[in-house]
Short mmCIF file of N, CA and C in Angstrom, two decimals:
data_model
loop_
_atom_site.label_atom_id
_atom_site.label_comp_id
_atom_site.label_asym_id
_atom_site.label_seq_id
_atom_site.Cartn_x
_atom_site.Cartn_y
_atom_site.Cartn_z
N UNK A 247 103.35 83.33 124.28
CA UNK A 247 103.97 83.89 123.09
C UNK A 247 105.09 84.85 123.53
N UNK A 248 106.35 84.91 123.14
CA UNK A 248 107.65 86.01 123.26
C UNK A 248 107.06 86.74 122.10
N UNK A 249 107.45 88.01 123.22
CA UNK A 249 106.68 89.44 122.18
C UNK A 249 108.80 90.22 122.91
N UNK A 250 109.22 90.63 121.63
CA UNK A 250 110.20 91.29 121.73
C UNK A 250 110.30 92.43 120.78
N UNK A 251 110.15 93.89 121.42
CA UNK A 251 110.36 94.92 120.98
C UNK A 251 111.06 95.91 120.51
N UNK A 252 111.73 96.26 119.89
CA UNK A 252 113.06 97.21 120.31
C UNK A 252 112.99 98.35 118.95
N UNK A 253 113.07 99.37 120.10
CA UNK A 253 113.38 100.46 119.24
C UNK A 253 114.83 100.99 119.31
N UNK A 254 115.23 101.64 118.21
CA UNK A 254 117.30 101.83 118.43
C UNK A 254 117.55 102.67 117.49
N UNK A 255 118.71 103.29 117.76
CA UNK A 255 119.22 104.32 116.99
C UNK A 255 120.57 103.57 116.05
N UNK A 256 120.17 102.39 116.39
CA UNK A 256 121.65 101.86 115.27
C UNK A 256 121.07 100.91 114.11
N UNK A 257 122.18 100.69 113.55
CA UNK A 257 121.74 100.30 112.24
C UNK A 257 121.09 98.52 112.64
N UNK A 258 120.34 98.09 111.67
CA UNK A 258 119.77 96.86 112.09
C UNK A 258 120.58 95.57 111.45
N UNK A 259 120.99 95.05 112.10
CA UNK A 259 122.11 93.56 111.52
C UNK A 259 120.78 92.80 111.79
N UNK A 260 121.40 91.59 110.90
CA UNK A 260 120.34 90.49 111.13
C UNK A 260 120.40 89.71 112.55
N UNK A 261 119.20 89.81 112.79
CA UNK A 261 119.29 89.06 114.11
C UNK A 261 118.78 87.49 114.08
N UNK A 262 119.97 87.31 115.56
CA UNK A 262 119.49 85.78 115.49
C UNK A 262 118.12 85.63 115.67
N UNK A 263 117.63 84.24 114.86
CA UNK A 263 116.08 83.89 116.12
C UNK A 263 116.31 84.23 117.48
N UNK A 264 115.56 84.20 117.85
CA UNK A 264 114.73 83.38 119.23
C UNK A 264 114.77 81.95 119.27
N UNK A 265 115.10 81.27 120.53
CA UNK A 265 114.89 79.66 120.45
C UNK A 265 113.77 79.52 120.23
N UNK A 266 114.25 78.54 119.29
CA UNK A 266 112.58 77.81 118.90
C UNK A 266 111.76 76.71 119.61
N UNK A 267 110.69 76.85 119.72
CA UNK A 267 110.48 75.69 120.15
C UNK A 267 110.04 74.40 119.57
N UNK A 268 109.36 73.62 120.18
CA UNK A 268 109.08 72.24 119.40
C UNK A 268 108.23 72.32 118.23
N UNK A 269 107.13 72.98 118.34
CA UNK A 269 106.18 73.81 117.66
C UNK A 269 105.97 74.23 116.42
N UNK A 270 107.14 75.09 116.51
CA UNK A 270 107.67 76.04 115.60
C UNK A 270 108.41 75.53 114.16
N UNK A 271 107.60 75.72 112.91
CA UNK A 271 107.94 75.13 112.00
C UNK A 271 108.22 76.05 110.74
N UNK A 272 107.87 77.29 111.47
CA UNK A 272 108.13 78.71 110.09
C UNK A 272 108.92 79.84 110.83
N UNK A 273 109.88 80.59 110.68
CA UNK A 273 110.68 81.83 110.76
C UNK A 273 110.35 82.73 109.49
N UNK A 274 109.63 83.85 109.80
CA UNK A 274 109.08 84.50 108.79
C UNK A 274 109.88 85.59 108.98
N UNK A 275 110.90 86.31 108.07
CA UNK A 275 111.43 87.39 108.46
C UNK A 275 111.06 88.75 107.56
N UNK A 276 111.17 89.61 107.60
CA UNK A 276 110.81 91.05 106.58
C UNK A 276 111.79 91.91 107.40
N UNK A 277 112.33 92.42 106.35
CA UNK A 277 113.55 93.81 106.64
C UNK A 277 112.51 94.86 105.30
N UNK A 278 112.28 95.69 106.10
CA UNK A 278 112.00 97.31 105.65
C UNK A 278 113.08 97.89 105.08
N UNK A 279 113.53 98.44 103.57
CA UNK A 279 114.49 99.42 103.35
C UNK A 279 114.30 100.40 102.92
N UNK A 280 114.70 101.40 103.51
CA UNK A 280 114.40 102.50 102.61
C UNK A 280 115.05 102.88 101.24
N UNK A 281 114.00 103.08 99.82
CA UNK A 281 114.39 103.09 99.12
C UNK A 281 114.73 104.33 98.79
N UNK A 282 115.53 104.54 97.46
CA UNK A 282 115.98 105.75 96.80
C UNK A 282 115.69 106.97 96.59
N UNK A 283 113.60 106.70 96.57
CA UNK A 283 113.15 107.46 95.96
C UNK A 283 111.52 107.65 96.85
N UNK A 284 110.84 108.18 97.51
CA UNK A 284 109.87 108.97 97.64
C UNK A 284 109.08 109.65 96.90
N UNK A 285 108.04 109.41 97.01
CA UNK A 285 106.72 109.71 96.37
C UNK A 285 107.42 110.64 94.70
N UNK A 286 108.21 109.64 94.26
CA UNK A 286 108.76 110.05 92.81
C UNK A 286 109.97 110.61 92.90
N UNK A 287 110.57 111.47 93.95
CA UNK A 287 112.12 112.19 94.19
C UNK A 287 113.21 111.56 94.51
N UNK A 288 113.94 111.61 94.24
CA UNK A 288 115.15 110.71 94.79
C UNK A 288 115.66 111.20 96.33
N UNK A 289 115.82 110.64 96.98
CA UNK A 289 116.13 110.67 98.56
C UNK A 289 117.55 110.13 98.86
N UNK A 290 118.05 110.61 100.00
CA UNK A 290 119.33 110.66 100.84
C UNK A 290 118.79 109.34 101.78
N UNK A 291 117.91 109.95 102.67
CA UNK A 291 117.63 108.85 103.34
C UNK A 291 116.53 109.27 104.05
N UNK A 292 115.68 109.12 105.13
CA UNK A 292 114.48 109.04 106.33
C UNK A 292 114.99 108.73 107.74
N UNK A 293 114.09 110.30 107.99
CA UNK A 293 114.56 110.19 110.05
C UNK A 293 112.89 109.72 110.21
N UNK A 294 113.59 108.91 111.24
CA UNK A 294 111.96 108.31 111.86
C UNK A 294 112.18 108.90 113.24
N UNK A 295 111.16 109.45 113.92
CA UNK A 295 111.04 110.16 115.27
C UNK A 295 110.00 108.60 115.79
N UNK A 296 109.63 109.07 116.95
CA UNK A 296 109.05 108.43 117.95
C UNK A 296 108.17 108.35 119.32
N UNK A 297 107.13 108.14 119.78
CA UNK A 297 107.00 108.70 121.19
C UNK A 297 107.02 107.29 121.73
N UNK A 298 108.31 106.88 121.73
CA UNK A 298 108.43 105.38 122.21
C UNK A 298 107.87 104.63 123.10
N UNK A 299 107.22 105.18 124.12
CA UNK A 299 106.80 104.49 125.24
C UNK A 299 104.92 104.06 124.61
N UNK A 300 104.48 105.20 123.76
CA UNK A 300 103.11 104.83 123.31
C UNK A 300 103.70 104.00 122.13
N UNK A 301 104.42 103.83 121.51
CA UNK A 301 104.68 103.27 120.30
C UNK A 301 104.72 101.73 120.54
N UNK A 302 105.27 101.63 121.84
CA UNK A 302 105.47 100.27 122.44
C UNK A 302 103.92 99.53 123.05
N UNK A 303 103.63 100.10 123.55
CA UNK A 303 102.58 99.87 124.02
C UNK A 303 101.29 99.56 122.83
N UNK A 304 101.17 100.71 121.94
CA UNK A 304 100.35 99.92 120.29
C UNK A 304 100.88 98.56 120.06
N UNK A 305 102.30 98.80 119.77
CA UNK A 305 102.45 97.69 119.21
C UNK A 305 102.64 96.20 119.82
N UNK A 306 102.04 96.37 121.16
CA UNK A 306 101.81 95.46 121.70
C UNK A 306 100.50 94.59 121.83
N UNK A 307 99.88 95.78 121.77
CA UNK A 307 98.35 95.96 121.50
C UNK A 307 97.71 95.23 120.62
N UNK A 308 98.35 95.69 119.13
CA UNK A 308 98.44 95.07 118.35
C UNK A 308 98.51 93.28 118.08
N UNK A 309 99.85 93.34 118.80
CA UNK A 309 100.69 92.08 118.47
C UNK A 309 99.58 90.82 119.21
N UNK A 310 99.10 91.58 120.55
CA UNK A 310 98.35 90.61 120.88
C UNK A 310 96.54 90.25 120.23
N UNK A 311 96.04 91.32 119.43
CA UNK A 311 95.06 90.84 119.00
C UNK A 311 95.15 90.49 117.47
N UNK A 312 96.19 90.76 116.71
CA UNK A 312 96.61 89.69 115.52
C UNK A 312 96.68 88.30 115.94
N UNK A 313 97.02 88.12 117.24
CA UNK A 313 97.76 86.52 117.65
C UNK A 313 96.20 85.68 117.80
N UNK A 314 95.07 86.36 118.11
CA UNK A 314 93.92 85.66 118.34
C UNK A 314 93.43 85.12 116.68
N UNK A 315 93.31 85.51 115.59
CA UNK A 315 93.64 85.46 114.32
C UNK A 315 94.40 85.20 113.51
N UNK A 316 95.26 84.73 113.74
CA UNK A 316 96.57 84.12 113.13
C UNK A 316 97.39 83.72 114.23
N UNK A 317 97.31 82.62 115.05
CA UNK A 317 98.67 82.01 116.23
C UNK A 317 100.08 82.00 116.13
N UNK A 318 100.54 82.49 116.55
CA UNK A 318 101.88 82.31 115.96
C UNK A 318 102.65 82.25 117.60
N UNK A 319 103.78 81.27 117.39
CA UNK A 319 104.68 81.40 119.08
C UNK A 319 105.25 82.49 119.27
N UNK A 320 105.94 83.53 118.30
CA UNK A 320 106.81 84.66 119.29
C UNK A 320 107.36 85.51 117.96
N UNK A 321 107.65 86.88 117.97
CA UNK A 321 107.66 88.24 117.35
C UNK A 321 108.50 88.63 117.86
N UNK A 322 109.60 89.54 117.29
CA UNK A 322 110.64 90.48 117.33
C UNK A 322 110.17 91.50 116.32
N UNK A 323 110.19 92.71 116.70
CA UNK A 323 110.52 93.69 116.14
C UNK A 323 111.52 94.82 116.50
N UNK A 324 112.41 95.22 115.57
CA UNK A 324 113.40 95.80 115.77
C UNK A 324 113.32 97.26 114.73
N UNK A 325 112.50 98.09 115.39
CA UNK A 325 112.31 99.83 114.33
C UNK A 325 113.46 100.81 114.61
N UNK A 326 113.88 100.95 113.84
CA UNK A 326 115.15 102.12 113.56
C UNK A 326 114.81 103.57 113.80
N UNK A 327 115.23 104.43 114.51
CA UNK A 327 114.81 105.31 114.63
C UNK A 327 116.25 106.41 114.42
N UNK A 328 115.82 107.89 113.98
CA UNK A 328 116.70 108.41 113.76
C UNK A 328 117.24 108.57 112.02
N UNK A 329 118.03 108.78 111.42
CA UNK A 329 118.67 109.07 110.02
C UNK A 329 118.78 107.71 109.88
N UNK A 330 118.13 107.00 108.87
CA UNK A 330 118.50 105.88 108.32
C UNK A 330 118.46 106.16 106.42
N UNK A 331 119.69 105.87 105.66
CA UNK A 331 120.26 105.68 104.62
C UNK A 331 119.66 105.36 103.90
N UNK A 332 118.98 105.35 102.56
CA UNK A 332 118.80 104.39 101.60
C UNK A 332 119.92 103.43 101.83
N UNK A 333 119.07 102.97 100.82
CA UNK A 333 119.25 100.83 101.33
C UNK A 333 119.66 100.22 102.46
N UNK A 334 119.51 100.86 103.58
CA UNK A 334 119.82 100.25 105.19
C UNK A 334 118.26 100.20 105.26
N UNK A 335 118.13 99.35 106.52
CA UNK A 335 117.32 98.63 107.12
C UNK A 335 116.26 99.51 107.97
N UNK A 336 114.87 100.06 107.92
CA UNK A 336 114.55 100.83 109.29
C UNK A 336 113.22 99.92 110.11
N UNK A 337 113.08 98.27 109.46
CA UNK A 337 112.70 98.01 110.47
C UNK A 337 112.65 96.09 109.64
N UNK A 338 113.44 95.48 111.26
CA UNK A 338 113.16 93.84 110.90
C UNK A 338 111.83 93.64 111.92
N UNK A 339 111.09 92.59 111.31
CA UNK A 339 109.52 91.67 111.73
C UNK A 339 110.25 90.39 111.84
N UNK A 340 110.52 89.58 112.57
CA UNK A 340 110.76 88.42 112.57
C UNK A 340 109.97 87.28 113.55
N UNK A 341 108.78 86.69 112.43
CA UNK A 341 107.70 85.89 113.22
C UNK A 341 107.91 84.48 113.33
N UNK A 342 107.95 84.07 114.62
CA UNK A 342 107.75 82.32 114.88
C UNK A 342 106.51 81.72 114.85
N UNK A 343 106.24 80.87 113.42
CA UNK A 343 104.68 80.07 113.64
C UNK A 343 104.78 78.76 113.28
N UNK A 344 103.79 77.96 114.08
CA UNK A 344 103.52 76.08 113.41
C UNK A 344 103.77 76.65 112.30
N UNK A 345 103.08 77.01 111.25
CA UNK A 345 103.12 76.79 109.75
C UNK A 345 103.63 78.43 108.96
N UNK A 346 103.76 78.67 107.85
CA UNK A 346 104.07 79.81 107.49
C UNK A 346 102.74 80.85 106.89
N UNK A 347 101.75 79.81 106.64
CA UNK A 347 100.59 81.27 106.44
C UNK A 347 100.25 81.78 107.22
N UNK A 348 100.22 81.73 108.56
CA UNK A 348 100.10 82.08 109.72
C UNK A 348 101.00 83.11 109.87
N UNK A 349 102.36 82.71 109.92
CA UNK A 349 103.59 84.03 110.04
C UNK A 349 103.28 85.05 109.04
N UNK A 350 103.05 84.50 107.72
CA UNK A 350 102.82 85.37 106.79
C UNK A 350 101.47 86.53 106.84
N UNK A 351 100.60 85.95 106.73
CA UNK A 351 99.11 86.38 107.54
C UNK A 351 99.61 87.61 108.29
N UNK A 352 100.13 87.22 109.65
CA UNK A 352 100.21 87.84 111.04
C UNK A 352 101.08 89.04 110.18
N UNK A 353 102.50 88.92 109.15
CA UNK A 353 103.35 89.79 109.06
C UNK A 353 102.59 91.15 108.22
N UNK A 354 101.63 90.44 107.15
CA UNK A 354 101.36 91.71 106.57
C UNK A 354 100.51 92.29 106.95
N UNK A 355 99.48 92.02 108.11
CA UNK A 355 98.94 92.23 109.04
C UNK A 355 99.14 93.46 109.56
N UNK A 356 100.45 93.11 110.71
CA UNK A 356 101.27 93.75 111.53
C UNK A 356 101.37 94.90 110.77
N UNK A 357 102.16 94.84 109.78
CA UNK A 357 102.74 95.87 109.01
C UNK A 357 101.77 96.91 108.85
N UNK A 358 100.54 96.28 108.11
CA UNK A 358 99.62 97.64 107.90
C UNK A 358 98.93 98.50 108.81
N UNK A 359 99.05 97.44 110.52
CA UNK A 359 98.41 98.36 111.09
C UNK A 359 99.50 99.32 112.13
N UNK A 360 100.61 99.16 112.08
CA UNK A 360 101.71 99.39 112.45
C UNK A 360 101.94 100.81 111.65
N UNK A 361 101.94 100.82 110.20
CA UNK A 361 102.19 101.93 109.73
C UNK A 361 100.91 103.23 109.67
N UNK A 362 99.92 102.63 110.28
CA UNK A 362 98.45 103.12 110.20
C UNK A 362 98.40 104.00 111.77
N UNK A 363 98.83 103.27 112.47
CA UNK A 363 98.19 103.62 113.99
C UNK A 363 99.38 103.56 114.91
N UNK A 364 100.50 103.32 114.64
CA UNK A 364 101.59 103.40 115.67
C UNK A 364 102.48 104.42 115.45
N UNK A 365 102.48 105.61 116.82
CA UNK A 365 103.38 107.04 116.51
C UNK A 365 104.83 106.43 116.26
N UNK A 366 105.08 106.53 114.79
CA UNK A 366 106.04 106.44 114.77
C UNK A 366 106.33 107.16 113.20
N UNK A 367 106.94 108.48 113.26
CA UNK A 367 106.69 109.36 111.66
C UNK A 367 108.24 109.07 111.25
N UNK A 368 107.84 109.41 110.05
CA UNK A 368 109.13 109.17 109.00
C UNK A 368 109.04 110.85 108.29
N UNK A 369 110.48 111.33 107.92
CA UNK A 369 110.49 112.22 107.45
C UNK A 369 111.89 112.23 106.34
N UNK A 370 111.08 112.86 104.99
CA UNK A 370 112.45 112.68 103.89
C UNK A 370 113.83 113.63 103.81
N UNK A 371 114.87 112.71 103.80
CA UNK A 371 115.93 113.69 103.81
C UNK A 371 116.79 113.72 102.36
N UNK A 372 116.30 114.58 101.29
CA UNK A 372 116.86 114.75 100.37
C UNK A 372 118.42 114.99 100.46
#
């Protein structure tokens, strides 16, 4: 399985796949935006901090015991770190699987335990 990580201080463009392989019959993608408004207030935007090297390492952690439960060929994630804008991007999931409940499965998966257990804080910037 390609496990690709990246944490960055720039804004997130869409990225290409990954080659696919023969296999591979779903591209599951999810872009994170931050919206307008926080727990009811209207917002500027969210700094996300980081202790990147454990952050990487969860979410690897992760990535590999979702994959025993949902198979999927290969994962990109790309988390924004730093001042990110309403309506910009602070994090793309982009999953390669045979089929798409699988990608799908694995994505909302990921997500919840990602926002649960991986140091990675968000803070509001009115």
């Amino acid at each position: 399985m390609r496990v690709e990580i990246i944490l960055t201080r720039d804004p997130i463009a869409r990225p290409q796949p990954a080659p696919l392989d023969a296999e591979t019959g779903s591209l599951v993608e999810f872009f994170g935006l931050v919206r307008g408004t926080e727990s009811g207030q209207k917002i500027e935007a969210l700094t996300y901090e980081s202790y990147d090297a454990m952050a990487e390492k969860i979410m690897r952690e992760k990535i590999a015991l979702l994959q025993k439960r949902h198979p999927i060929q290969g994962i990109r994630v790309v988390h924004r770190l730093g001042r990110v804008p309403r309506g910009e991007a602070a994090i793309y999931v982009g999953i390669q699987s045979a089929h798409r409940g699988e990608g799908f499965r694995f994505l909302q998966e990921f997500m919840k335990e990602l926002k649960q257990d991986v140091p990675i804080w968000k803070q509001v910037v009115s």
